[in-house]
Amino acid sequence: MSTPILWTSTNSSGSIAHQAARVSGLSIEVRFISIRAGDVRKPDYLAINPKGEVPALQLPDGTVITEIPAVIFWLAEAAPDSGLLPAGPSGRAKGMEWLAWCHWTMGRHFNPAFGPLRFAGGNEAAGNAVRAAALVRAKEALAFADAAVRRGGGTLCGTDQPCGADIFLAALVGFAGFLKIDISDLPALGALRDSVAAMPGVAAAIAREAAQG
Ligand SMILES: N[C@@H](CCC(=O)N[C@@H](CS)C(=O)NCC(=O)O)C(=O)O
């Protein structure tokens, strides 16, 4: 293998890494597996990512990078002019800070909203309560991010172009749509989602996933 391979699944958080990979401009092979078909739990894939999750970035030297912030950090390091992280030590740290925030927000609020039964021992009534609470928390988190984007003049870190954290936040906005969270009172997030979707690399990744089905 001479080209990194990005393992992902359509309509999943792996799409965030896929979009960032295209924004990086690096030559990366994208391989789709199906979460729904259980591919993430098959031995061949577990040998690549024992966590049984996407995304995973498999490098030619055998190193496998998992966890979205780490994947985007690697892409930003390998393509320093891509803008995936803002410039300078403080800018890079702020970019990582927001990547970590998005990741933590996805794990603690969005995941329970999407799959409440996993957080409620399979009990349906408890699951409904988990989901309701998670939706409230997710909306609060989105309001926090909306204020940050307004302060940044359209991006989380005040950059002219969206960075990797903005790509992640735009994905959370998309997840909010699936969850029917009303963000009409958070216009900075709608504008950010649109500016991220207009990035050529992001548009290419979205088109590729649509073609994949
Ligand atoms: N810790 C993970 C979170 C990613 C994640 O939640 N991946 C989900 C897809 S959205 C997954 O692969 N789930 C496997 C499954 O549902 O079996 C990361 O950042 O890489």
JSON list of C-alpha atoms and ligand atoms in Angstrom, two decimals:
[
{"chain": "A", "resi": 1, "resn": "MET", "atom": "CA", "xyz": [0.00, 0.00, 0.00]},
{"chain": "A", "resi": 2, "resn": "SER", "atom": "CA", "xyz": [1.46, 3.38, -1.01]},
{"chain": "A", "resi": 3, "resn": "THR", "atom": "CA", "xyz": [-1.60, 5.56, -0.39]},
{"chain": "A", "resi": 4, "resn": "PRO", "atom": "CA", "xyz": [-3.39, 6.03, 2.93]},
{"chain": "A", "resi": 5, "resn": "ILE", "atom": "CA", "xyz": [-6.78, 4.33, 3.12]},
{"chain": "A", "resi": 6, "resn": "LEU", "atom": "CA", "xyz": [-9.70, 5.99, 4.86]},
{"chain": "A", "resi": 7, "resn": "TRP", "atom": "CA", "xyz": [-12.29, 3.49, 6.04]},
{"chain": "A", "resi": 8, "resn": "THR", "atom": "CA", "xyz": [-15.72, 4.99, 6.43]},
{"chain": "A", "resi": 9, "resn": "SER", "atom": "CA", "xyz": [-19.44, 4.36, 6.07]},
{"chain": "A", "resi": 10, "resn": "THR", "atom": "CA", "xyz": [-21.93, 6.65, 4.36]},
{"chain": "A", "resi": 11, "resn": "ASN", "atom": "CA", "xyz": [-24.21, 8.78, 6.52]},
{"chain": "A", "resi": 12, "resn": "SER", "atom": "CA", "xyz": [-22.05, 8.31, 9.59]},
{"chain": "A", "resi": 13, "resn": "SER", "atom": "CA", "xyz": [-19.58, 10.37, 11.56]},
{"chain": "A", "resi": 14, "resn": "GLY", "atom": "CA", "xyz": [-16.98, 8.85, 9.24]},
{"chain": "A", "resi": 15, "resn": "SER", "atom": "CA", "xyz": [-18.25, 11.37, 6.69]},
{"chain": "A", "resi": 16, "resn": "ILE", "atom": "CA", "xyz": [-16.56, 14.13, 8.73]},
{"chain": "A", "resi": 17, "resn": "ALA", "atom": "CA", "xyz": [-13.18, 12.50, 8.18]},
{"chain": "A", "resi": 18, "resn": "HIS", "atom": "CA", "xyz": [-14.04, 11.84, 4.53]},
{"chain": "A", "resi": 19, "resn": "GLN", "atom": "CA", "xyz": [-14.83, 15.52, 3.98]},
{"chain": "A", "resi": 20, "resn": "ALA", "atom": "CA", "xyz": [-11.67, 16.62, 5.77]},
{"chain": "A", "resi": 21, "resn": "ALA", "atom": "CA", "xyz": [-9.63, 14.16, 3.70]},
{"chain": "A", "resi": 22, "resn": "ARG", "atom": "CA", "xyz": [-10.93, 15.72, 0.50]},
{"chain": "A", "resi": 23, "resn": "VAL", "atom": "CA", "xyz": [-10.32, 19.24, 1.84]},
{"chain": "A", "resi": 24, "resn": "SER", "atom": "CA", "xyz": [-6.73, 18.23, 2.61]},
{"chain": "A", "resi": 25, "resn": "GLY", "atom": "CA", "xyz": [-6.12, 17.66, -1.10]},
{"chain": "A", "resi": 26, "resn": "LEU", "atom": "CA", "xyz": [-4.01, 14.59, -0.20]},
{"chain": "A", "resi": 27, "resn": "SER", "atom": "CA", "xyz": [-4.17, 11.43, -2.26]},
{"chain": "A", "resi": 28, "resn": "ILE", "atom": "CA", "xyz": [-6.22, 9.14, -0.04]},
{"chain": "A", "resi": 29, "resn": "GLU", "atom": "CA", "xyz": [-8.16, 6.06, -1.04]},
{"chain": "A", "resi": 30, "resn": "VAL", "atom": "CA", "xyz": [-11.63, 6.01, 0.48]},
{"chain": "A", "resi": 31, "resn": "ARG", "atom": "CA", "xyz": [-13.09, 2.58, 1.22]},
{"chain": "A", "resi": 32, "resn": "PHE", "atom": "CA", "xyz": [-16.73, 2.28, 2.24]},
{"chain": "A", "resi": 33, "resn": "ILE", "atom": "CA", "xyz": [-17.98, -0.38, 4.59]},
{"chain": "A", "resi": 34, "resn": "SER", "atom": "CA", "xyz": [-21.52, -0.72, 5.91]},
{"chain": "A", "resi": 35, "resn": "ILE", "atom": "CA", "xyz": [-22.25, -0.24, 9.58]},
{"chain": "A", "resi": 36, "resn": "ARG", "atom": "CA", "xyz": [-25.79, -1.49, 8.98]},
{"chain": "A", "resi": 37, "resn": "ALA", "atom": "CA", "xyz": [-24.49, -4.72, 7.45]},
{"chain": "A", "resi": 38, "resn": "GLY", "atom": "CA", "xyz": [-22.23, -5.21, 10.47]},
{"chain": "A", "resi": 39, "resn": "ASP", "atom": "CA", "xyz": [-18.96, -4.76, 8.55]},
{"chain": "A", "resi": 40, "resn": "VAL", "atom": "CA", "xyz": [-17.40, -2.88, 11.49]},
{"chain": "A", "resi": 41, "resn": "ARG", "atom": "CA", "xyz": [-17.61, -6.06, 13.58]},
{"chain": "A", "resi": 42, "resn": "LYS", "atom": "CA", "xyz": [-16.12, -8.40, 10.99]},
{"chain": "A", "resi": 43, "resn": "PRO", "atom": "CA", "xyz": [-12.69, -9.83, 11.79]},
{"chain": "A", "resi": 44, "resn": "ASP", "atom": "CA", "xyz": [-11.01, -8.24, 8.76]},
{"chain": "A", "resi": 45, "resn": "TYR", "atom": "CA", "xyz": [-12.09, -4.77, 9.85]},
{"chain": "A", "resi": 46, "resn": "LEU", "atom": "CA", "xyz": [-11.51, -5.38, 13.57]},
{"chain": "A", "resi": 47, "resn": "ALA", "atom": "CA", "xyz": [-7.93, -6.23, 12.63]},
{"chain": "A", "resi": 48, "resn": "ILE", "atom": "CA", "xyz": [-7.68, -2.65, 11.32]},
{"chain": "A", "resi": 49, "resn": "ASN", "atom": "CA", "xyz": [-9.72, -0.89, 14.00]},
{"chain": "A", "resi": 50, "resn": "PRO", "atom": "CA", "xyz": [-10.37, -3.07, 17.05]},
{"chain": "A", "resi": 51, "resn": "LYS", "atom": "CA", "xyz": [-12.86, -0.45, 18.28]},
{"chain": "A", "resi": 52, "resn": "GLY", "atom": "CA", "xyz": [-15.24, -1.59, 15.56]},
{"chain": "A", "resi": 53, "resn": "GLU", "atom": "CA", "xyz": [-15.98, 1.98, 14.46]},
{"chain": "A", "resi": 54, "resn": "VAL", "atom": "CA", "xyz": [-15.44, 4.25, 11.53]},
{"chain": "A", "resi": 55, "resn": "PRO", "atom": "CA", "xyz": [-13.52, 6.27, 10.61]},
{"chain": "A", "resi": 56, "resn": "ALA", "atom": "CA", "xyz": [-10.07, 4.72, 10.54]},
{"chain": "A", "resi": 57, "resn": "LEU", "atom": "CA", "xyz": [-7.13, 6.06, 8.56]},
{"chain": "A", "resi": 58, "resn": "GLN", "atom": "CA", "xyz": [-4.69, 3.31, 7.61]},
{"chain": "A", "resi": 59, "resn": "LEU", "atom": "CA", "xyz": [-1.26, 4.65, 6.67]},
{"chain": "A", "resi": 60, "resn": "PRO", "atom": "CA", "xyz": [1.21, 2.97, 4.33]},
{"chain": "A", "resi": 61, "resn": "ASP", "atom": "CA", "xyz": [3.60, 2.25, 7.24]},
{"chain": "A", "resi": 62, "resn": "GLY", "atom": "CA", "xyz": [0.86, 0.25, 8.99]},
{"chain": "A", "resi": 63, "resn": "THR", "atom": "CA", "xyz": [-0.11, 2.92, 11.51]},
{"chain": "A", "resi": 64, "resn": "VAL", "atom": "CA", "xyz": [-3.87, 3.21, 11.96]},
{"chain": "A", "resi": 65, "resn": "ILE", "atom": "CA", "xyz": [-5.27, 6.53, 13.19]},
{"chain": "A", "resi": 66, "resn": "THR", "atom": "CA", "xyz": [-8.73, 6.47, 14.80]},
{"chain": "A", "resi": 67, "resn": "GLU", "atom": "CA", "xyz": [-10.90, 9.10, 16.51]},
{"chain": "A", "resi": 68, "resn": "ILE", "atom": "CA", "xyz": [-12.03, 11.96, 14.30]},
{"chain": "A", "resi": 69, "resn": "PRO", "atom": "CA", "xyz": [-9.95, 14.74, 15.93]},
{"chain": "A", "resi": 70, "resn": "ALA", "atom": "CA", "xyz": [-6.80, 12.64, 15.56]},
{"chain": "A", "resi": 71, "resn": "VAL", "atom": "CA", "xyz": [-7.59, 11.84, 11.91]},
{"chain": "A", "resi": 72, "resn": "ILE", "atom": "CA", "xyz": [-8.13, 15.53, 11.14]},
{"chain": "A", "resi": 73, "resn": "PHE", "atom": "CA", "xyz": [-4.96, 16.43, 13.05]},
{"chain": "A", "resi": 74, "resn": "TRP", "atom": "CA", "xyz": [-2.98, 13.98, 10.91]},
{"chain": "A", "resi": 75, "resn": "LEU", "atom": "CA", "xyz": [-4.51, 15.40, 7.72]},
{"chain": "A", "resi": 76, "resn": "ALA", "atom": "CA", "xyz": [-3.69, 18.96, 8.86]},
{"chain": "A", "resi": 77, "resn": "GLU", "atom": "CA", "xyz": [-0.10, 17.95, 9.66]},
{"chain": "A", "resi": 78, "resn": "ALA", "atom": "CA", "xyz": [0.30, 16.24, 6.30]},
{"chain": "A", "resi": 79, "resn": "ALA", "atom": "CA", "xyz": [-1.31, 19.14, 4.42]},
{"chain": "A", "resi": 80, "resn": "PRO", "atom": "CA", "xyz": [-0.33, 22.25, 6.39]},
{"chain": "A", "resi": 81, "resn": "ASP", "atom": "CA", "xyz": [-1.71, 24.65, 3.79]},
{"chain": "A", "resi": 82, "resn": "SER", "atom": "CA", "xyz": [-5.15, 23.01, 3.77]},
{"chain": "A", "resi": 83, "resn": "GLY", "atom": "CA", "xyz": [-6.53, 25.22, 6.53]},
{"chain": "A", "resi": 84, "resn": "LEU", "atom": "CA", "xyz": [-7.82, 22.19, 8.42]},
{"chain": "A", "resi": 85, "resn": "LEU", "atom": "CA", "xyz": [-6.20, 23.75, 11.48]},
{"chain": "A", "resi": 86, "resn": "PRO", "atom": "CA", "xyz": [-5.79, 27.51, 11.90]},
{"chain": "A", "resi": 87, "resn": "ALA", "atom": "CA", "xyz": [-2.25, 28.94, 11.68]},
{"chain": "A", "resi": 88, "resn": "GLY", "atom": "CA", "xyz": [0.21, 29.33, 14.55]},
{"chain": "A", "resi": 89, "resn": "PRO", "atom": "CA", "xyz": [0.48, 27.54, 17.90]},
{"chain": "A", "resi": 90, "resn": "SER", "atom": "CA", "xyz": [-2.53, 29.27, 19.44]},
{"chain": "A", "resi": 91, "resn": "GLY", "atom": "CA", "xyz": [-4.62, 28.87, 16.30]},
{"chain": "A", "resi": 92, "resn": "ARG", "atom": "CA", "xyz": [-3.78, 25.18, 16.08]},
{"chain": "A", "resi": 93, "resn": "ALA", "atom": "CA", "xyz": [-4.59, 24.68, 19.75]},
{"chain": "A", "resi": 94, "resn": "LYS", "atom": "CA", "xyz": [-7.93, 26.46, 19.34]},
{"chain": "A", "resi": 95, "resn": "GLY", "atom": "CA", "xyz": [-8.68, 24.32, 16.30]},
{"chain": "A", "resi": 96, "resn": "MET", "atom": "CA", "xyz": [-7.96, 21.19, 18.35]},
{"chain": "A", "resi": 97, "resn": "GLU", "atom": "CA", "xyz": [-9.99, 22.58, 21.26]},
{"chain": "A", "resi": 98, "resn": "TRP", "atom": "CA", "xyz": [-13.06, 22.91, 19.05]},
{"chain": "A", "resi": 99, "resn": "LEU", "atom": "CA", "xyz": [-12.48, 19.52, 17.44]},
{"chain": "A", "resi": 100, "resn": "ALA", "atom": "CA", "xyz": [-12.39, 18.00, 20.93]},
{"chain": "A", "resi": 101, "resn": "TRP", "atom": "CA", "xyz": [-15.54, 19.94, 21.89]},
{"chain": "A", "resi": 102, "resn": "CYS", "atom": "CA", "xyz": [-17.43, 18.73, 18.81]},
{"chain": "A", "resi": 103, "resn": "HIS", "atom": "CA", "xyz": [-16.30, 15.14, 19.43]},
{"chain": "A", "resi": 104, "resn": "TRP", "atom": "CA", "xyz": [-17.32, 15.24, 23.09]},
{"chain": "A", "resi": 105, "resn": "THR", "atom": "CA", "xyz": [-20.64, 16.88, 22.19]},
{"chain": "A", "resi": 106, "resn": "MET", "atom": "CA", "xyz": [-21.34, 14.17, 19.62]},
{"chain": "A", "resi": 107, "resn": "GLY", "atom": "CA", "xyz": [-20.54, 11.42, 22.14]},
{"chain": "A", "resi": 108, "resn": "ARG", "atom": "CA", "xyz": [-22.40, 12.75, 25.15]},
{"chain": "A", "resi": 109, "resn": "HIS", "atom": "CA", "xyz": [-25.47, 14.39, 23.55]},
{"chain": "A", "resi": 110, "resn": "PHE", "atom": "CA", "xyz": [-26.00, 13.27, 19.95]},
{"chain": "A", "resi": 111, "resn": "ASN", "atom": "CA", "xyz": [-25.22, 9.58, 20.39]},
{"chain": "A", "resi": 112, "resn": "PRO", "atom": "CA", "xyz": [-27.78, 9.16, 23.25]},
{"chain": "A", "resi": 113, "resn": "ALA", "atom": "CA", "xyz": [-30.34, 11.04, 21.14]},
{"chain": "A", "resi": 114, "resn": "PHE", "atom": "CA", "xyz": [-29.76, 8.68, 18.19]},
{"chain": "A", "resi": 115, "resn": "GLY", "atom": "CA", "xyz": [-29.52, 5.46, 20.22]},
{"chain": "A", "resi": 116, "resn": "PRO", "atom": "CA", "xyz": [-31.10, 6.03, 23.62]},
{"chain": "A", "resi": 117, "resn": "LEU", "atom": "CA", "xyz": [-31.73, 2.36, 24.39]},
{"chain": "A", "resi": 118, "resn": "ARG", "atom": "CA", "xyz": [-28.00, 1.72, 24.57]},
{"chain": "A", "resi": 119, "resn": "PHE", "atom": "CA", "xyz": [-27.85, 4.28, 27.37]},
{"chain": "A", "resi": 120, "resn": "ALA", "atom": "CA", "xyz": [-30.92, 2.96, 29.16]},
{"chain": "A", "resi": 121, "resn": "GLY", "atom": "CA", "xyz": [-30.23, -0.74, 29.52]},
{"chain": "A", "resi": 122, "resn": "GLY", "atom": "CA", "xyz": [-32.71, -1.50, 26.76]},
{"chain": "A", "resi": 123, "resn": "ASN", "atom": "CA", "xyz": [-35.63, -0.13, 28.85]},
{"chain": "A", "resi": 124, "resn": "GLU", "atom": "CA", "xyz": [-37.98, 1.76, 26.53]},
{"chain": "A", "resi": 125, "resn": "ALA", "atom": "CA", "xyz": [-39.39, 4.24, 29.06]},
{"chain": "A", "resi": 126, "resn": "ALA", "atom": "CA", "xyz": [-35.92, 5.05, 30.34]},
{"chain": "A", "resi": 127, "resn": "GLY", "atom": "CA", "xyz": [-34.75, 5.33, 26.74]},
{"chain": "A", "resi": 128, "resn": "ASN", "atom": "CA", "xyz": [-37.43, 7.91, 26.00]},
{"chain": "A", "resi": 129, "resn": "ALA", "atom": "CA", "xyz": [-36.26, 9.95, 28.99]},
{"chain": "A", "resi": 130, "resn": "VAL", "atom": "CA", "xyz": [-32.63, 9.65, 27.89]},
{"chain": "A", "resi": 131, "resn": "ARG", "atom": "CA", "xyz": [-33.55, 10.79, 24.38]},
{"chain": "A", "resi": 132, "resn": "ALA", "atom": "CA", "xyz": [-35.58, 13.76, 25.62]},
{"chain": "A", "resi": 133, "resn": "ALA", "atom": "CA", "xyz": [-32.77, 14.92, 27.90]},
{"chain": "A", "resi": 134, "resn": "ALA", "atom": "CA", "xyz": [-30.15, 14.40, 25.18]},
{"chain": "A", "resi": 135, "resn": "LEU", "atom": "CA", "xyz": [-32.14, 16.51, 22.71]},
{"chain": "A", "resi": 136, "resn": "VAL", "atom": "CA", "xyz": [-32.27, 19.38, 25.21]},
{"chain": "A", "resi": 137, "resn": "ARG", "atom": "CA", "xyz": [-28.53, 19.11, 25.87]},
{"chain": "A", "resi": 138, "resn": "ALA", "atom": "CA", "xyz": [-27.75, 18.90, 22.15]},
{"chain": "A", "resi": 139, "resn": "LYS", "atom": "CA", "xyz": [-29.74, 22.08, 21.51]},
{"chain": "A", "resi": 140, "resn": "GLU", "atom": "CA", "xyz": [-27.91, 23.85, 24.36]},
{"chain": "A", "resi": 141, "resn": "ALA", "atom": "CA", "xyz": [-24.57, 22.79, 22.88]},
{"chain": "A", "resi": 142, "resn": "LEU", "atom": "CA", "xyz": [-25.60, 24.04, 19.44]},
{"chain": "A", "resi": 143, "resn": "ALA", "atom": "CA", "xyz": [-26.58, 27.40, 20.95]},
{"chain": "A", "resi": 144, "resn": "PHE", "atom": "CA", "xyz": [-23.14, 27.59, 22.57]},
{"chain": "A", "resi": 145, "resn": "ALA", "atom": "CA", "xyz": [-21.48, 26.89, 19.22]},
{"chain": "A", "resi": 146, "resn": "ASP", "atom": "CA", "xyz": [-23.75, 29.37, 17.43]},
{"chain": "A", "resi": 147, "resn": "ALA", "atom": "CA", "xyz": [-22.55, 32.13, 19.77]},
{"chain": "A", "resi": 148, "resn": "ALA", "atom": "CA", "xyz": [-18.93, 31.15, 19.10]},
{"chain": "A", "resi": 149, "resn": "VAL", "atom": "CA", "xyz": [-19.47, 31.24, 15.33]},
{"chain": "A", "resi": 150, "resn": "ARG", "atom": "CA", "xyz": [-21.04, 34.70, 15.64]},
{"chain": "A", "resi": 151, "resn": "ARG", "atom": "CA", "xyz": [-18.05, 35.90, 17.69]},
{"chain": "A", "resi": 152, "resn": "GLY", "atom": "CA", "xyz": [-15.73, 34.39, 15.05]},
{"chain": "A", "resi": 153, "resn": "GLY", "atom": "CA", "xyz": [-17.44, 36.27, 12.24]},
{"chain": "A", "resi": 154, "resn": "GLY", "atom": "CA", "xyz": [-18.73, 33.10, 10.59]},
{"chain": "A", "resi": 155, "resn": "THR", "atom": "CA", "xyz": [-16.32, 30.39, 11.76]},
{"chain": "A", "resi": 156, "resn": "LEU", "atom": "CA", "xyz": [-15.46, 28.89, 15.15]},
{"chain": "A", "resi": 157, "resn": "CYS", "atom": "CA", "xyz": [-11.88, 30.17, 15.18]},
{"chain": "A", "resi": 158, "resn": "GLY", "atom": "CA", "xyz": [-12.35, 33.41, 13.25]},
{"chain": "A", "resi": 159, "resn": "THR", "atom": "CA", "xyz": [-10.65, 32.01, 10.14]},
{"chain": "A", "resi": 160, "resn": "ASP", "atom": "CA", "xyz": [-11.57, 33.23, 6.66]},
{"chain": "A", "resi": 161, "resn": "GLN", "atom": "CA", "xyz": [-12.31, 29.67, 5.53]},
{"chain": "A", "resi": 162, "resn": "PRO", "atom": "CA", "xyz": [-13.94, 26.94, 7.64]},
{"chain": "A", "resi": 163, "resn": "CYS", "atom": "CA", "xyz": [-11.38, 24.73, 9.41]},
{"chain": "A", "resi": 164, "resn": "GLY", "atom": "CA", "xyz": [-11.69, 21.07, 10.42]},
{"chain": "A", "resi": 165, "resn": "ALA", "atom": "CA", "xyz": [-13.68, 21.95, 13.53]},
{"chain": "A", "resi": 166, "resn": "ASP", "atom": "CA", "xyz": [-16.16, 23.89, 11.40]},
{"chain": "A", "resi": 167, "resn": "ILE", "atom": "CA", "xyz": [-16.55, 20.81, 9.18]},
{"chain": "A", "resi": 168, "resn": "PHE", "atom": "CA", "xyz": [-17.28, 18.77, 12.32]},
{"chain": "A", "resi": 169, "resn": "LEU", "atom": "CA", "xyz": [-19.74, 21.37, 13.63]},
{"chain": "A", "resi": 170, "resn": "ALA", "atom": "CA", "xyz": [-21.53, 21.48, 10.27]},
{"chain": "A", "resi": 171, "resn": "ALA", "atom": "CA", "xyz": [-21.96, 17.70, 10.56]},
{"chain": "A", "resi": 172, "resn": "LEU", "atom": "CA", "xyz": [-23.49, 18.13, 14.02]},
{"chain": "A", "resi": 173, "resn": "VAL", "atom": "CA", "xyz": [-25.90, 20.65, 12.48]},
{"chain": "A", "resi": 174, "resn": "GLY", "atom": "CA", "xyz": [-26.79, 18.00, 9.91]},
{"chain": "A", "resi": 175, "resn": "PHE", "atom": "CA", "xyz": [-27.33, 15.43, 12.69]},
{"chain": "A", "resi": 176, "resn": "ALA", "atom": "CA", "xyz": [-29.59, 17.98, 14.42]},
{"chain": "A", "resi": 177, "resn": "GLY", "atom": "CA", "xyz": [-31.70, 18.02, 11.26]},
{"chain": "A", "resi": 178, "resn": "PHE", "atom": "CA", "xyz": [-32.09, 14.24, 11.40]},
{"chain": "A", "resi": 179, "resn": "LEU", "atom": "CA", "xyz": [-33.12, 14.58, 15.04]},
{"chain": "A", "resi": 180, "resn": "LYS", "atom": "CA", "xyz": [-35.59, 17.37, 14.16]},
{"chain": "A", "resi": 181, "resn": "ILE", "atom": "CA", "xyz": [-33.90, 19.83, 16.50]},
{"chain": "A", "resi": 182, "resn": "ASP", "atom": "CA", "xyz": [-35.13, 23.28, 15.55]},
{"chain": "A", "resi": 183, "resn": "ILE", "atom": "CA", "xyz": [-32.15, 25.56, 14.89]},
{"chain": "A", "resi": 184, "resn": "SER", "atom": "CA", "xyz": [-34.09, 28.36, 13.19]},
{"chain": "A", "resi": 185, "resn": "ASP", "atom": "CA", "xyz": [-33.13, 30.59, 16.13]},
{"chain": "A", "resi": 186, "resn": "LEU", "atom": "CA", "xyz": [-29.43, 29.83, 15.55]},
{"chain": "A", "resi": 187, "resn": "PRO", "atom": "CA", "xyz": [-28.79, 31.46, 12.15]},
{"chain": "A", "resi": 188, "resn": "ALA", "atom": "CA", "xyz": [-24.99, 31.45, 12.41]},
{"chain": "A", "resi": 189, "resn": "LEU", "atom": "CA", "xyz": [-25.10, 27.64, 12.38]},
{"chain": "A", "resi": 190, "resn": "GLY", "atom": "CA", "xyz": [-27.25, 27.56, 9.24]},
{"chain": "A", "resi": 191, "resn": "ALA", "atom": "CA", "xyz": [-24.82, 29.90, 7.53]},
{"chain": "A", "resi": 192, "resn": "LEU", "atom": "CA", "xyz": [-21.83, 27.82, 8.66]},
{"chain": "A", "resi": 193, "resn": "ARG", "atom": "CA", "xyz": [-23.45, 24.62, 7.36]},
{"chain": "A", "resi": 194, "resn": "ASP", "atom": "CA", "xyz": [-23.91, 26.30, 3.98]},
{"chain": "A", "resi": 195, "resn": "SER", "atom": "CA", "xyz": [-20.36, 27.67, 3.80]},
{"chain": "A", "resi": 196, "resn": "VAL", "atom": "CA", "xyz": [-18.93, 24.25, 4.72]},
{"chain": "A", "resi": 197, "resn": "ALA", "atom": "CA", "xyz": [-21.12, 22.52, 2.12]},
{"chain": "A", "resi": 198, "resn": "ALA", "atom": "CA", "xyz": [-19.80, 24.96, -0.51]},
{"chain": "A", "resi": 199, "resn": "MET", "atom": "CA", "xyz": [-16.15, 23.99, 0.10]},
{"chain": "A", "resi": 200, "resn": "PRO", "atom": "CA", "xyz": [-15.05, 22.06, -3.02]},
{"chain": "A", "resi": 201, "resn": "GLY", "atom": "CA", "xyz": [-13.57, 19.20, -0.99]},
{"chain": "A", "resi": 202, "resn": "VAL", "atom": "CA", "xyz": [-16.68, 18.84, 1.14]},
{"chain": "A", "resi": 203, "resn": "ALA", "atom": "CA", "xyz": [-18.94, 19.00, -1.91]},
{"chain": "A", "resi": 204, "resn": "ALA", "atom": "CA", "xyz": [-16.82, 16.29, -3.56]},
{"chain": "A", "resi": 205, "resn": "ALA", "atom": "CA", "xyz": [-17.11, 14.03, -0.52]},
{"chain": "A", "resi": 206, "resn": "ILE", "atom": "CA", "xyz": [-20.88, 14.57, -0.30]},
{"chain": "A", "resi": 207, "resn": "ALA", "atom": "CA", "xyz": [-21.26, 13.76, -4.02]},
{"chain": "A", "resi": 208, "resn": "ARG", "atom": "CA", "xyz": [-19.08, 10.65, -3.63]},
{"chain": "A", "resi": 209, "resn": "GLU", "atom": "CA", "xyz": [-21.22, 9.38, -0.75]},
{"chain": "A", "resi": 210, "resn": "ALA", "atom": "CA", "xyz": [-24.43, 10.10, -2.64]},
{"chain": "A", "resi": 211, "resn": "ALA", "atom": "CA", "xyz": [-23.09, 8.04, -5.55]},
{"chain": "A", "resi": 212, "resn": "GLN", "atom": "CA", "xyz": [-22.10, 5.27, -3.13]},
{"chain": "A", "resi": 213, "resn": "GLY", "atom": "CA", "xyz": [-25.68, 5.13, -1.83]},
{"chain": "B", "resi": 1, "resn": "LIG", "atom": "N1", "xyz": [-14.91, 7.31, 18.74]},
{"chain": "B", "resi": 1, "resn": "LIG", "atom": "C1", "xyz": [-15.32, 7.41, 17.39]},
{"chain": "B", "resi": 1, "resn": "LIG", "atom": "C2", "xyz": [-16.73, 7.81, 17.23]},
{"chain": "B", "resi": 1, "resn": "LIG", "atom": "C3", "xyz": [-17.15, 7.54, 15.81]},
{"chain": "B", "resi": 1, "resn": "LIG", "atom": "C4", "xyz": [-18.47, 6.83, 15.77]},
{"chain": "B", "resi": 1, "resn": "LIG", "atom": "O1", "xyz": [-19.36, 7.06, 16.62]},
{"chain": "B", "resi": 1, "resn": "LIG", "atom": "N2", "xyz": [-18.60, 5.95, 14.78]},
{"chain": "B", "resi": 1, "resn": "LIG", "atom": "C5", "xyz": [-19.84, 5.24, 14.61]},
{"chain": "B", "resi": 1, "resn": "LIG", "atom": "C6", "xyz": [-20.54, 5.71, 13.36]},
{"chain": "B", "resi": 1, "resn": "LIG", "atom": "S1", "xyz": [-21.31, 7.29, 13.56]},
{"chain": "B", "resi": 1, "resn": "LIG", "atom": "C7", "xyz": [-19.56, 3.78, 14.42]},
{"chain": "B", "resi": 1, "resn": "LIG", "atom": "O2", "xyz": [-18.63, 3.41, 13.74]},
{"chain": "B", "resi": 1, "resn": "LIG", "atom": "N3", "xyz": [-20.39, 2.93, 15.03]},
{"chain": "B", "resi": 1, "resn": "LIG", "atom": "C8", "xyz": [-20.28, 1.52, 14.87]},
{"chain": "B", "resi": 1, "resn": "LIG", "atom": "C9", "xyz": [-21.57, 0.82, 15.17]},
{"chain": "B", "resi": 1, "resn": "LIG", "atom": "O3", "xyz": [-22.59, 1.50, 15.34]},
{"chain": "B", "resi": 1, "resn": "LIG", "atom": "O4", "xyz": [-21.55, -0.40, 15.23]},
{"chain": "B", "resi": 1, "resn": "LIG", "atom": "C10", "xyz": [-14.41, 8.27, 16.52]},
{"chain": "B", "resi": 1, "resn": "LIG", "atom": "O5", "xyz": [-14.33, 9.49, 16.60]},
{"chain": "B", "resi": 1, "resn": "LIG", "atom": "O6", "xyz": [-13.76, 7.69, 15.68]}
]
